[in-house]
Coordinates of C-alpha atoms in Angstrom, one line a residue:
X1 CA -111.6 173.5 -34.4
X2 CA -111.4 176.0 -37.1
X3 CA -111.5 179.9 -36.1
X4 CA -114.9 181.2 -37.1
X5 CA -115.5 185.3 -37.4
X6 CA -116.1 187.4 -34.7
X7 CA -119.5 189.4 -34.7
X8 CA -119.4 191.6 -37.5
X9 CA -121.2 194.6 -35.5
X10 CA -118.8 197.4 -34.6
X11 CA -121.3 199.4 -31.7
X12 CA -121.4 196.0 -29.5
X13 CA -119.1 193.2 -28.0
X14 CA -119.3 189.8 -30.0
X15 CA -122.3 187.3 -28.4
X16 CA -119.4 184.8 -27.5
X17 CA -118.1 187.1 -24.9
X18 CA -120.8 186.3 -22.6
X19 CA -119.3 182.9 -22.0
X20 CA -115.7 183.9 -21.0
X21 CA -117.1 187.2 -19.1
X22 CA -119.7 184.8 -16.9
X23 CA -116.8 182.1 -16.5
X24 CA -114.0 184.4 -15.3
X25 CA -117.1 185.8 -12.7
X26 CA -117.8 182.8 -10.9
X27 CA -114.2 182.1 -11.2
X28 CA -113.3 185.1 -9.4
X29 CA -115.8 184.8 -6.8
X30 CA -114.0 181.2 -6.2
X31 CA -110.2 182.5 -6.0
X32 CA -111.3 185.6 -3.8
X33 CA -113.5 183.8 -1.3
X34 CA -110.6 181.1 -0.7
X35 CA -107.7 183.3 -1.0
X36 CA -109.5 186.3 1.8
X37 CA -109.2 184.7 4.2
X38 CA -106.3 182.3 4.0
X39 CA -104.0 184.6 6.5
X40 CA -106.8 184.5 9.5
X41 CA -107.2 180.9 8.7
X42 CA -103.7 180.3 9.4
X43 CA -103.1 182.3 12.5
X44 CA -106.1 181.8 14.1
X45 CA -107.1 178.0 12.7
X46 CA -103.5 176.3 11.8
X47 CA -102.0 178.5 14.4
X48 CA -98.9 179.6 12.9
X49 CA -97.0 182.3 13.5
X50 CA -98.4 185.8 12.3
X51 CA -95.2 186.8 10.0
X52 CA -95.0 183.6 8.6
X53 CA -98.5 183.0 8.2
X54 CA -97.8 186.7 6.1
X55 CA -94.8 185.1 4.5
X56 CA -96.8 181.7 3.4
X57 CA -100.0 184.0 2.0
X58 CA -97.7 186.1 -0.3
X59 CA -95.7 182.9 -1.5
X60 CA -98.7 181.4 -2.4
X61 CA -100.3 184.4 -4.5
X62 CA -96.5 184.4 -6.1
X63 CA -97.2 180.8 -7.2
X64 CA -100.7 181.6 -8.8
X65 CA -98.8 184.1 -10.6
X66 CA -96.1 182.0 -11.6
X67 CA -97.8 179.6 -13.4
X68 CA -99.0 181.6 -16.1
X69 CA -95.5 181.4 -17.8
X70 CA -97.1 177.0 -18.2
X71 CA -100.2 178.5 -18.9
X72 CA -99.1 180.5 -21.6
X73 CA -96.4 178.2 -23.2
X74 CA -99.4 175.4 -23.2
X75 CA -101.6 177.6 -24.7
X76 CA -99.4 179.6 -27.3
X77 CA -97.6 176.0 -28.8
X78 CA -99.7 173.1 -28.1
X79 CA -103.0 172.8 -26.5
X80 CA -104.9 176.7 -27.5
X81 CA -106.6 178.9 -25.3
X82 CA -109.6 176.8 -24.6
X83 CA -108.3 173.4 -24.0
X84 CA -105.9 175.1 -21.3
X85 CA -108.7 177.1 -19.9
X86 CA -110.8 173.8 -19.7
X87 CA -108.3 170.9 -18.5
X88 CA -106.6 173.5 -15.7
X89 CA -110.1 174.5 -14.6
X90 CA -110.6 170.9 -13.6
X91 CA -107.2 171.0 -11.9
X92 CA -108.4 174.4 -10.1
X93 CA -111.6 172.2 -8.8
X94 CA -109.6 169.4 -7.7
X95 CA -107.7 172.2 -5.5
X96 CA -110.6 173.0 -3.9
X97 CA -112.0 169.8 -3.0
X98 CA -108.6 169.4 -1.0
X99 CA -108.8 172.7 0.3
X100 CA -112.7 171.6 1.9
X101 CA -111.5 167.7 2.9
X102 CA -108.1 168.4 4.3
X103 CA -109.2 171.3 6.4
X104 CA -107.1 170.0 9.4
X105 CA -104.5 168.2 7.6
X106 CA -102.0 170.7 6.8
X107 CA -100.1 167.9 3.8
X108 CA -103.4 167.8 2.5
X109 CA -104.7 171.6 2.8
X110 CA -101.2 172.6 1.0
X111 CA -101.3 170.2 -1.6
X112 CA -104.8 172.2 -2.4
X113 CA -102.9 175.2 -2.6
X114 CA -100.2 173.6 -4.9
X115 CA -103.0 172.4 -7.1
X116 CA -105.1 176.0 -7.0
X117 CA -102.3 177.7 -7.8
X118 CA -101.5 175.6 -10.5
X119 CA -105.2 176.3 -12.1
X120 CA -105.4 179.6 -11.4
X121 CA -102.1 180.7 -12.6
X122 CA -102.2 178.5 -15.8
X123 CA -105.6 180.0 -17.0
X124 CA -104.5 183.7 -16.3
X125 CA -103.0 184.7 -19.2
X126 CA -105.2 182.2 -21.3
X127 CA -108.4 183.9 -20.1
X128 CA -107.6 187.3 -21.2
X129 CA -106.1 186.8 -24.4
X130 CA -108.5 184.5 -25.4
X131 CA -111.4 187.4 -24.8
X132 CA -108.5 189.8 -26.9
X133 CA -109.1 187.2 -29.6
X134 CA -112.7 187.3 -30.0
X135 CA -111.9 190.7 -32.0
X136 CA -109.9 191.7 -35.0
X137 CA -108.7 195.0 -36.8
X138 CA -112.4 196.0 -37.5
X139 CA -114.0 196.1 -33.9
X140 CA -110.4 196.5 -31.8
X141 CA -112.0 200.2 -30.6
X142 CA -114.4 198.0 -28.6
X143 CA -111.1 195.8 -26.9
X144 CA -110.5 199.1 -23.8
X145 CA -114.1 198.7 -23.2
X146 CA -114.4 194.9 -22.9
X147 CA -111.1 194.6 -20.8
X148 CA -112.5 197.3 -18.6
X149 CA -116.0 195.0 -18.3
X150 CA -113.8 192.3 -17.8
X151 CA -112.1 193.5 -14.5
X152 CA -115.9 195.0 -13.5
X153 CA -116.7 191.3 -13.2
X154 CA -113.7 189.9 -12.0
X155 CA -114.4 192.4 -8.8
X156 CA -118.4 191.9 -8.9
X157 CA -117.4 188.2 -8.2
X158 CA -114.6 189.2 -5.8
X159 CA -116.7 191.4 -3.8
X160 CA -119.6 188.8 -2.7
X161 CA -116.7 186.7 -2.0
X162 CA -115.3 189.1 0.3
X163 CA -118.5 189.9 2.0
X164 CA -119.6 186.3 2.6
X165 CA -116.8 184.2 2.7
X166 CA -115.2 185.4 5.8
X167 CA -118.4 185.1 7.6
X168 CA -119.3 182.0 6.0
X169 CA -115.9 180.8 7.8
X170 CA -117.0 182.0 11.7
X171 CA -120.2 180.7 11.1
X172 CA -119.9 177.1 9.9
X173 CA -116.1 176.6 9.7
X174 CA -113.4 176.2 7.2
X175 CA -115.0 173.1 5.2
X176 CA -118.0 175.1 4.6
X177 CA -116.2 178.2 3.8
X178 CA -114.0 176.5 0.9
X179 CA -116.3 174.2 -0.2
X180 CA -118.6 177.2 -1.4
X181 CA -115.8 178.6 -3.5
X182 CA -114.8 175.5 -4.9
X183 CA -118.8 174.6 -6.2
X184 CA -118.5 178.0 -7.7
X185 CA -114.9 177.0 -10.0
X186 CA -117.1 174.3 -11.2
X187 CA -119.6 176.3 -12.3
X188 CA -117.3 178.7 -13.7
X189 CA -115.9 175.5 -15.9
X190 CA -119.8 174.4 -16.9
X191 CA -120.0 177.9 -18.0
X192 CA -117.2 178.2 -20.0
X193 CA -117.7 174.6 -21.6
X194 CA -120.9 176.0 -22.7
X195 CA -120.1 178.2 -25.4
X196 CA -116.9 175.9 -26.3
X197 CA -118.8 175.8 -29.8
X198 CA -119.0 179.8 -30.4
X199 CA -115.5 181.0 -29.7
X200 CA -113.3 182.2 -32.1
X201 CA -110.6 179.5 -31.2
X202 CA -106.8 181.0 -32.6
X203 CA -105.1 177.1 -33.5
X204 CA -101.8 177.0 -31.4
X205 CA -98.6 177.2 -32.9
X206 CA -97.1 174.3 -32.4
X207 CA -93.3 173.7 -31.8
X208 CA -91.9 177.0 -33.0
X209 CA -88.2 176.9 -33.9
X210 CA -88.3 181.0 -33.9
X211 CA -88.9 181.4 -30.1
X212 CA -88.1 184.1 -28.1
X213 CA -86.0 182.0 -26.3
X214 CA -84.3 180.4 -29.4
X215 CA -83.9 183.7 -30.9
X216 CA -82.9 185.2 -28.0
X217 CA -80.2 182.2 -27.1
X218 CA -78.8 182.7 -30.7
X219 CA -78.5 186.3 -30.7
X220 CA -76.4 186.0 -27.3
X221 CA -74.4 183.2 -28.7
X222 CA -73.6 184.6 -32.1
X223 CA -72.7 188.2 -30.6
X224 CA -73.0 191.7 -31.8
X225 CA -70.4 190.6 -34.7
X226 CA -73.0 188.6 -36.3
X227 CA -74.1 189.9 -39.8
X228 CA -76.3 192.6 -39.6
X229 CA -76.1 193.3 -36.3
X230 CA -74.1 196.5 -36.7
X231 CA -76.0 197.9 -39.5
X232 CA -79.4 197.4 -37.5
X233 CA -78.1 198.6 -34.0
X234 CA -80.2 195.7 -32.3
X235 CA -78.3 193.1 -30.8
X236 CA -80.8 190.6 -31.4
X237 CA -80.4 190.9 -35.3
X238 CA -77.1 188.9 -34.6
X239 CA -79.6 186.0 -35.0
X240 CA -80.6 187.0 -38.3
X241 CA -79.8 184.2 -40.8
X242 CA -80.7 181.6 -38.2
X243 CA -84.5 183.3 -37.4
X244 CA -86.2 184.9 -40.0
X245 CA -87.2 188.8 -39.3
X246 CA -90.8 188.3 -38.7
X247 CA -89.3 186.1 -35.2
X248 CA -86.6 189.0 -34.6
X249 CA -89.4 191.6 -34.6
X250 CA -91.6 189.4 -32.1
X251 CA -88.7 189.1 -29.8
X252 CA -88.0 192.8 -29.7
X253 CA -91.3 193.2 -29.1
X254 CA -91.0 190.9 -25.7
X255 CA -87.9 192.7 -24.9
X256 CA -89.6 195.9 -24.9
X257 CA -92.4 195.2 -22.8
X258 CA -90.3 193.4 -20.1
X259 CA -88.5 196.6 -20.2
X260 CA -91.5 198.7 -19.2
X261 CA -92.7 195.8 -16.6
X262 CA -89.4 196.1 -14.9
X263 CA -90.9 198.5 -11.9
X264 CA -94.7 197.1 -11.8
X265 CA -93.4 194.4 -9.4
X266 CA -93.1 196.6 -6.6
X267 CA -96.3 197.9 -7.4
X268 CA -98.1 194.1 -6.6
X269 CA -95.8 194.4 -3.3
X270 CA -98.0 197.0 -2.4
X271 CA -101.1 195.7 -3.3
X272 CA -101.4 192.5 -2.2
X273 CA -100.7 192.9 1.0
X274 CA -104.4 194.1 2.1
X275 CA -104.8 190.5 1.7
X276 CA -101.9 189.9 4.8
X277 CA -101.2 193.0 6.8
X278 CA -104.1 194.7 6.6
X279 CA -106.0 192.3 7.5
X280 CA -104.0 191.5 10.4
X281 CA -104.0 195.5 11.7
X282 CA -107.6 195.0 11.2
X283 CA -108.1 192.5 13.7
X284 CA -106.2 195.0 16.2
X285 CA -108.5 197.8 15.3
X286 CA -112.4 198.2 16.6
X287 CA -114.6 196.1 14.2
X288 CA -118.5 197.5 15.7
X289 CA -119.9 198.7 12.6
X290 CA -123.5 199.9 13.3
X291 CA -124.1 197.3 16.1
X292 CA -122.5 194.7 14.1
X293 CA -119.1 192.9 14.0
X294 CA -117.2 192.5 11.2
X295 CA -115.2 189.8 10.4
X296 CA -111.3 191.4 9.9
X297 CA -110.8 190.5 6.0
X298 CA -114.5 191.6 5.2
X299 CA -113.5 195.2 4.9
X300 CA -111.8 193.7 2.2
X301 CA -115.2 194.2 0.4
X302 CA -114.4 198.0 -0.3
X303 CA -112.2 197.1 -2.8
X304 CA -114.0 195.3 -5.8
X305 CA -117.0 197.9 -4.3
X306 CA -114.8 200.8 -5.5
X307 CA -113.6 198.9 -8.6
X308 CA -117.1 198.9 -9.8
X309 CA -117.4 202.3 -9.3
X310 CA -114.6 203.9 -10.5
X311 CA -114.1 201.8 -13.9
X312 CA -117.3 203.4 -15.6
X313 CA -116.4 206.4 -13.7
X314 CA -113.2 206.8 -15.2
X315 CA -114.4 205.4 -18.3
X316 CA -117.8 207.3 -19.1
X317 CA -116.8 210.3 -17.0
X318 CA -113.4 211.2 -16.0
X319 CA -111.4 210.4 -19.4
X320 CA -113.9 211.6 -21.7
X321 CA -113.7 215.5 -19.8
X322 CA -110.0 215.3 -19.3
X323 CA -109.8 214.5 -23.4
X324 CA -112.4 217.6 -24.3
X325 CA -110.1 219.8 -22.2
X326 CA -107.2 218.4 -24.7
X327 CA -105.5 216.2 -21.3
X328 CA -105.4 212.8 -23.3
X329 CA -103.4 210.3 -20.0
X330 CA -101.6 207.4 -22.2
X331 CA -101.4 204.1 -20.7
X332 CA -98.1 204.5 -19.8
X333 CA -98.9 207.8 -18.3
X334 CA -102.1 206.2 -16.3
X335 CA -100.0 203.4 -14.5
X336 CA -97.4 205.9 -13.3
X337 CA -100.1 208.0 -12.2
X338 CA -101.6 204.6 -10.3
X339 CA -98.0 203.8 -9.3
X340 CA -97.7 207.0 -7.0
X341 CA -101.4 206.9 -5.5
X342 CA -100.6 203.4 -4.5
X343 CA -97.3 204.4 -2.5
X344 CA -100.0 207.2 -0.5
X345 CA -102.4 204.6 0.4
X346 CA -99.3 203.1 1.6
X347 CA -98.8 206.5 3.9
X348 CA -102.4 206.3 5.2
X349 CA -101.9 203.0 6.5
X350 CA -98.9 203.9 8.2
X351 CA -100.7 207.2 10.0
X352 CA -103.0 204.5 11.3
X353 CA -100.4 202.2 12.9
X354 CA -99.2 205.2 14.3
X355 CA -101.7 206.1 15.9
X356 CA -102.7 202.5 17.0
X357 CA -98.9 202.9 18.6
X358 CA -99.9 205.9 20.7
X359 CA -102.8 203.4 22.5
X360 CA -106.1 204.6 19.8
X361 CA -108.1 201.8 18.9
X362 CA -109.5 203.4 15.9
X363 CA -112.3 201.9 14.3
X364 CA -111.6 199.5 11.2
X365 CA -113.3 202.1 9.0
X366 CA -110.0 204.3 8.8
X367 CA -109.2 201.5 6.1
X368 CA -111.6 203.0 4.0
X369 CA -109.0 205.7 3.1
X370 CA -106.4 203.6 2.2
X371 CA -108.6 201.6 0.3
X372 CA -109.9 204.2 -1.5
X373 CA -106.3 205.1 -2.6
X374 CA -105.3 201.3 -3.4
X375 CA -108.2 200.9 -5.3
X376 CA -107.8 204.0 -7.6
X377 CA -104.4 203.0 -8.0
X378 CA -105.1 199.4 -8.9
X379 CA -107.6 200.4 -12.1
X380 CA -104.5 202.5 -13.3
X381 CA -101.9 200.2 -13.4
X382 CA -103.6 196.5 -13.5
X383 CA -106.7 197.4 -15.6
X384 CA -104.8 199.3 -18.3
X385 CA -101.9 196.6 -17.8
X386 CA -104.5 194.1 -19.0
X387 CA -105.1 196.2 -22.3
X388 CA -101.3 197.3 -22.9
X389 CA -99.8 194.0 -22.4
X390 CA -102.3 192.6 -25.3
X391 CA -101.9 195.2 -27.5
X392 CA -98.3 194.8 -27.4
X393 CA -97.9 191.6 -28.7
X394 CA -97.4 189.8 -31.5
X395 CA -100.4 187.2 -32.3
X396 CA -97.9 183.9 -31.4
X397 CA -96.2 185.6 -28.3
X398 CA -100.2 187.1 -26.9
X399 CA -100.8 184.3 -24.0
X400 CA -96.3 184.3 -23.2
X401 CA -96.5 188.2 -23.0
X402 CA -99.5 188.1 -21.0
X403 CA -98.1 185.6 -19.0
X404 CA -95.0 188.3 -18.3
X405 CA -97.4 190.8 -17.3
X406 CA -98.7 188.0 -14.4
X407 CA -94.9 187.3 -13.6
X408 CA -94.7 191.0 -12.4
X409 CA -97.4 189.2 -9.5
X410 CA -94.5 186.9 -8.8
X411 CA -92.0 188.9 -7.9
X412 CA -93.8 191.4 -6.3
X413 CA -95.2 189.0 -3.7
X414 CA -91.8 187.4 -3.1
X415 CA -90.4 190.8 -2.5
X416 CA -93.1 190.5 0.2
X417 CA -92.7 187.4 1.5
X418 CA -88.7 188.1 1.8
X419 CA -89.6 191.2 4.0
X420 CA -92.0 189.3 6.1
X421 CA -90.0 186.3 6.5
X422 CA -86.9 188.4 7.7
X423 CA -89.0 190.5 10.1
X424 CA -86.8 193.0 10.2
X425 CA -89.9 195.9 9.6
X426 CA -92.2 196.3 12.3
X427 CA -95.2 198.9 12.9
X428 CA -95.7 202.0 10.9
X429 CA -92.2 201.4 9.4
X430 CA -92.9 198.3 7.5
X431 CA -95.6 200.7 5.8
X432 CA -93.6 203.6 5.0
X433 CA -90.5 201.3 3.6
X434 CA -92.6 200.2 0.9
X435 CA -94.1 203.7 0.2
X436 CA -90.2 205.0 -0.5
X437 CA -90.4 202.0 -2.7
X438 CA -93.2 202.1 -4.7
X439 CA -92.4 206.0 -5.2
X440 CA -88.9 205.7 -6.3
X441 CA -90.7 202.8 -8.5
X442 CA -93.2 205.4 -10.2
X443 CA -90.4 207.8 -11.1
X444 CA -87.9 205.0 -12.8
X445 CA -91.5 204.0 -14.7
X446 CA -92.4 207.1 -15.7
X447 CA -88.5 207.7 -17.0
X448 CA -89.2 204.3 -19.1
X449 CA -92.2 205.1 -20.4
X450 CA -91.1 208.7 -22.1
X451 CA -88.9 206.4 -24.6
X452 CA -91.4 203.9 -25.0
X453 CA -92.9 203.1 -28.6
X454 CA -96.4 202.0 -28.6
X455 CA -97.4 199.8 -31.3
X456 CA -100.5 197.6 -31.5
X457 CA -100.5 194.3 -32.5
X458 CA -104.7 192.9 -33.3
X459 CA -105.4 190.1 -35.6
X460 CA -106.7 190.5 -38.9
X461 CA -110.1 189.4 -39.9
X462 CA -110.0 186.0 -41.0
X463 CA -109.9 185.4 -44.9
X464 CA -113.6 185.2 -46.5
X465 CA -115.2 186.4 -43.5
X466 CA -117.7 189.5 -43.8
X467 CA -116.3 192.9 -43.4
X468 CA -117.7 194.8 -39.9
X469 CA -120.7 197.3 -41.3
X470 CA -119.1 200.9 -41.1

């Protein structure tokens, strides 16, 4: 399909966005609803053991983040952005109908995992660049504001999925409580299907003999003696001759940003475990809310809440004041920022363990601190994440780069399925461990980011089409 021009309005996102924006909600709403309360299934329904039941949860969320580097490589050489996004969506739904049949059949109900993980991680970094690439030079001033709606969305889906799923699942069981998720990934897939014709489809690249893997395997192989290489001071430009500089440039570029990823990982260490522990210091904690019971994962809820609230807060509100007072936070300088605030929550939790140690049973509310903090900290890093990672790559390397900035998932969750599968942390220990983590994290971050050079990387508008009306 040929690319067609974006909308040529500069004040307003192009029509086509709808599509992607309404897809990626329902979508949401699916992977959140299964994925809540997948630790209290397995304790409580497949009886396994609470740390590995923890172990399993963050091995699984590593997988869904692993799959992006397929996603991406599908996406960025053969297939584009939308055939990826539409043949692993089917994929995605086939997960779930495993994950609603095989209930009680744990070959089955992990084979549904396998194959939702496989979806889910393949579209990732498909999903976002391909709503990256529905602008060009003209409107990019509008990209920040779209990648903020974006995440809005994802969370407006995610946060009806925490409020009813877990409920959905003491009320009429686990076939009822993934089936509902997995109706809404094939509505997702209708959705996005349905503007197949209005998206401003970027063709794929095909096999590319100037990967950054090529380049990169030729650099290391030729060796800093190679021509050029001790003019330029790079020591990929020992694969000059072999790549041309275009390729070289593009593979710097790669290098830089997995420089500045290197720390985010413990970050998603962090992070994702109010998906395992706390929800499983939840259930030890009093769940009477106003005369009614919460399920332990439904407090959950509080974070794609707060999400909502604090992206157009920051957005229309906070930014704005900080920039007329001449305080202008960079995106580097706003994930450190979220970096450190995540290592408090981190403190919070572990006040409340402690005092769940001294015989308290405090009600499950005292979460609401921690994910206050956890929340804040996650628009920092993974919202403006989102919009660096695009903007810092070159058109052929968007969905690889993006699917780098998903990798950082990965290892974050095996960090966290190491510690849990060891067991070596217990109480209001395990808590603060990663808080000394996170914050030594923040400062080697922060140290990265002063030498940093941003660059932006936006396609330019395609030949003959209409210039954007100033």
């Amino acid at each position: 399909m040929t690319q067609t021009a974006p909308s040529t309005s500069t004040d307003r996102f192009p029509p086509q966005i709808k599509y992607i924006i309404g897809n990626e909600g329902c979508e949401r709403f699916s992977f959140y609803g299964m994925k809540n309360i997948l630790t209290f299934f397995m304790i409580n329904y497949m009886l396994i053991h609470e740390h590995v039941a923890k172990a399993n949860y963050h091995l699984f969320v590593s997988a869904c983040y692993f799959f992006p580097l397929l996603g991406g490589f599908l996406s960025d050489r053969f297939l584009g952005k939308y055939r990826t996004i539409l043949w692993l969506s089917l994929v995605y739904c086939a997960g779930h109908a495993c994950l609603a049949v095989f209930e009680s059949r744990p070959a089955g109900f992990y084979a549904g995992l396998a194959l939702i993980a496989l979806g889910s991680g393949g579209i990732k970094p498909c999903v976002s660049a391909h709503v990256g690439d529905q602008f060009s030079e003209e409107n990019k001033h509008l990209v920040k504001s779209v990648f903020a709606l974006f995440y809005w969305i994802i969370n407006f889906g995610s946060f009806f999925a925490s409020a009813l799923i877990p409920k959905t699942l003491e009320w009429w069981g686990p076939r009822v409580a993934f089936g509902i998720p997995g109706a809404l990934m094939f509505i997702a897939t209708l959705v996005f299907w349905i503007g197949r014709d209005r998206y401003v489809h970027v063709p794929p690249t095909g096999k590319n003999p100037h990967s950054f893997l090529r380049v990169l395997w030729d650099a290391v192989r030729v060796g800093r003696d190679a021509r050029g290489s001790a003019a330029r001071g790079h020591f990929l430009d020992a694969a000059l001759g072999r790549h041309p500089e275009g390729a070289i440039d593009g593979a710097k570029a790669v290098l830089r940003v997995m420089t500045i990823f290197a720390p985010i990982p413990v970050f998603w260490a962090l992070f994702d475990q109010k998906g395992s522990t706390w929800i499983v210091q939840a259930t030890r904690m009093d769940l009477e809310v106003l005369g009614h019971k919460l399920a332990p994962s439904q407090l959950m809820a509080l974070n794609p809440l707060l999400v909502m609230l604090i992206i157009p807060f920051n957005t229309m509100i906070l930014y704005p004041a900080l920039e007329r007072r001449g305080v202008r936070l960079t995106a580097l300088g706003r994930m450190t920022a979220g970096m450190a605030i995540a290592g408090l929550s981190f403190v919070a939790v572990a006040a409340i363990e402690l005092a769940m140690t001294s015989g308290e049973r405090p009600s499950v509310l005292w979460q609401a601190g921690p994910y206050l903090l956890i929340t804040l900290a996650e628009v920092l890093v993974s919202t403006t994440g989102l919009e660096f990672a695009y903007s810092q790559a070159p058109r052929e390397m968007k969905s690889t780069i993006m699917s780098f900035w998903n990798l950082t998932v990965t290892v974050g969750n095996l960090i966290t399925a190491g510690v849990a599968a060891l067991n070596v942390f217990t109480g209001a220990l395990q808590y603060l461990f990663f808080a000394a983590l996170i914050l030594i994290a923040a400062v080697v971050f922060g140290l990265l980011a002063r030498r940093y050079v941003v660059v932006d990387y936006f396609q330019r508008r395609p030949p003959g089409a209409p210039a954007a009306a100033s």
